[in-house]
Each structure stands twice: as C-alpha cells, then as structure tokens.
Amino acid sequence: MNIVEIAAGSDDFNLLVRALTAADLVTTVQDATDITVFAPTDAAFTKLAQDLGFDGDTTDEDAVFTAIVDALTTLGDGDPIPLLKDILLYHVAPGARTEPTIDGSTSIATRLDGANIMPMDGALGDNEPDLADPRIAIADIMADNGIIQAIDAVLLPIDIAGNEMPDNSVPTITELVVQ
C-alpha cells in the first residue's frame, strides 16, 4: 500500500487525507516514490486549530477542519488552498528516512521550494518559532512509496503573525540599572 492508502485506512489521519484532497495533492503523494511524509495526526490538526483560535468541540473533525480552513483563508488573503498546499508540501521530504536517520540530520529539504525542517533534540524545527515544534509520535510506518512518520503537531513553513509568546524574561542587571 502507498502512503495515501495507509493514511486513508487509519483513523489517525482523517484530517490529513481531507487536507490532501482539498489541496488536490492526493495523486501527487500517491505517485511519488522514495519519500518521507511527516504526517500530522488528527490530534495534531486539532492542536493547530486551537493554536489558530478554535475553541469549539475538539472531537468534531468537521468543525476542526473548518476552523483551519477559515484561518488559512484569512492568512491567505481570501484563498486557503495555496497556503494549505504549501503547508502540506512542507511535510513531504525526498528520500525514505527512518527515525534514526532523521534524528541524525541537521536539515531536511522538503517538497516546498526552499523550505527545510531542522531536526533538533527529538523535535522537528519549523519556521513558526512561537508554537511547539512537532515530534515523531509513531515512527517508521513503511509504505510502498516511502515512509510515514506520524507527528504530534503540524509543521508550519511560515511565522504566523499575532501568536508571539509573551516576554516573561527576567531583566538583566543592565536593564534594571537603566530603569
């Protein structure tokens, strides 16, 4: 079975398959060979929806998906599909990579032009500095066309404005003296 067939046959990847379908990437992932898909679980998509302001029923996958699409519509200036496509392509890397190979890498190129994932200390660093970086939740799911690495958060190739963490840092001695 290929990566999409495995994802479609699992209750853990309903939202991923729905996103691939909406972005018209099902055939792209099915036909690709020798790839790694960092596959966000449904819980990862729910976490993203919450990070984007969703406060509804987290067990309602339709509501979760709608909240993500609404947020991407705002971020994408009225069209969620280009940004959704970029986010999904950011989850696909050339080369079938096992978890130890990923952990031993300093940078992993993705199918999103010019965007890399930066593995560090068991996390997969992305371009959104204010949200927790994903970790591999289920490793090395083998498929005919590559490997699925199930992850616990959605990788983001952009820094989303407005979600900066509050500055809770302790002032330095110099800052105290200046005050």
mmCIF file of N, CA and C in Angstrom, residues 2-3 10 19-20 24-25 34 63 66 75 95 114 127 133 143 148 156 158:
data_model
loop_
_atom_site.group_PDB
_atom_site.id
_atom_site.type_symbol
_atom_site.label_atom_id
_atom_site.label_comp_id
_atom_site.label_asym_id
_atom_site.label_seq_id
_atom_site.Cartn_x
_atom_site.Cartn_y
_atom_site.Cartn_z
ATOM 1 N N ASN A 2 0.397 2.280 -0.698
ATOM 2 C CA ASN A 2 1.152 3.526 -0.725
ATOM 3 C C ASN A 2 0.781 4.392 0.491
ATOM 4 N N ILE A 3 1.453 5.505 0.612
ATOM 5 C CA ILE A 3 1.296 6.373 1.778
ATOM 6 C C ILE A 3 -0.144 6.862 1.941
ATOM 7 N N SER A 10 -6.473 4.551 8.120
ATOM 8 C CA SER A 10 -6.220 4.741 9.549
ATOM 9 C C SER A 10 -7.140 5.819 10.109
ATOM 10 N N ALA A 19 -7.250 17.126 4.053
ATOM 11 C CA ALA A 19 -6.442 18.263 3.616
ATOM 12 C C ALA A 19 -5.769 17.969 2.274
ATOM 13 N N LEU A 20 -5.228 16.771 2.109
ATOM 14 C CA LEU A 20 -4.616 16.392 0.831
ATOM 15 C C LEU A 20 -5.632 16.466 -0.304
ATOM 16 N N ASP A 24 -5.739 19.127 -3.510
ATOM 17 C CA ASP A 24 -5.509 18.385 -4.754
ATOM 18 C C ASP A 24 -4.093 17.790 -4.807
ATOM 19 N N LEU A 25 -3.674 17.192 -3.688
ATOM 20 C CA LEU A 25 -2.341 16.594 -3.597
ATOM 21 C C LEU A 25 -2.373 15.077 -3.422
ATOM 22 N N ASP A 34 9.966 7.011 -3.072
ATOM 23 C CA ASP A 34 11.104 7.252 -2.186
ATOM 24 C C ASP A 34 10.973 8.593 -1.453
ATOM 25 N N ALA A 63 -15.698 20.520 12.375
ATOM 26 C CA ALA A 63 -15.501 21.849 12.967
ATOM 27 C C ALA A 63 -14.021 22.203 13.016
ATOM 28 N N THR A 66 -12.899 23.016 9.439
ATOM 29 C CA THR A 66 -13.465 24.307 9.050
ATOM 30 C C THR A 66 -12.707 25.457 9.712
ATOM 31 N N LEU A 75 -5.266 34.110 6.475
ATOM 32 C CA LEU A 75 -3.823 34.226 6.245
ATOM 33 C C LEU A 75 -3.482 34.259 4.757
ATOM 34 N N GLY A 95 13.395 11.128 -0.304
ATOM 35 C CA GLY A 95 14.166 10.107 0.394
ATOM 36 C C GLY A 95 13.374 9.496 1.530
ATOM 37 N N GLY A 114 12.685 25.609 -1.165
ATOM 38 C CA GLY A 114 13.475 26.443 -0.270
ATOM 39 C C GLY A 114 13.171 26.304 1.209
ATOM 40 N N ASN A 127 9.333 26.771 10.667
ATOM 41 C CA ASN A 127 9.511 28.222 10.551
ATOM 42 C C ASN A 127 8.554 29.032 11.415
ATOM 43 N N ASP A 133 7.411 22.772 18.493
ATOM 44 C CA ASP A 133 7.799 22.007 17.315
ATOM 45 C C ASP A 133 7.284 20.572 17.426
ATOM 46 N N ALA A 143 5.694 2.127 3.697
ATOM 47 C CA ALA A 143 4.736 2.113 2.592
ATOM 48 C C ALA A 143 5.494 1.731 1.323
ATOM 49 N N ILE A 148 6.123 6.805 6.380
ATOM 50 C CA ILE A 148 5.319 7.781 7.110
ATOM 51 C C ILE A 148 5.925 7.928 8.498
ATOM 52 N N LEU A 156 4.853 24.114 10.246
ATOM 53 C CA LEU A 156 4.420 25.350 9.591
ATOM 54 C C LEU A 156 5.605 26.020 8.903
ATOM 55 N N ILE A 158 5.666 28.975 7.757
ATOM 56 C CA ILE A 158 5.600 30.430 7.927
ATOM 57 C C ILE A 158 5.521 30.773 9.406
#
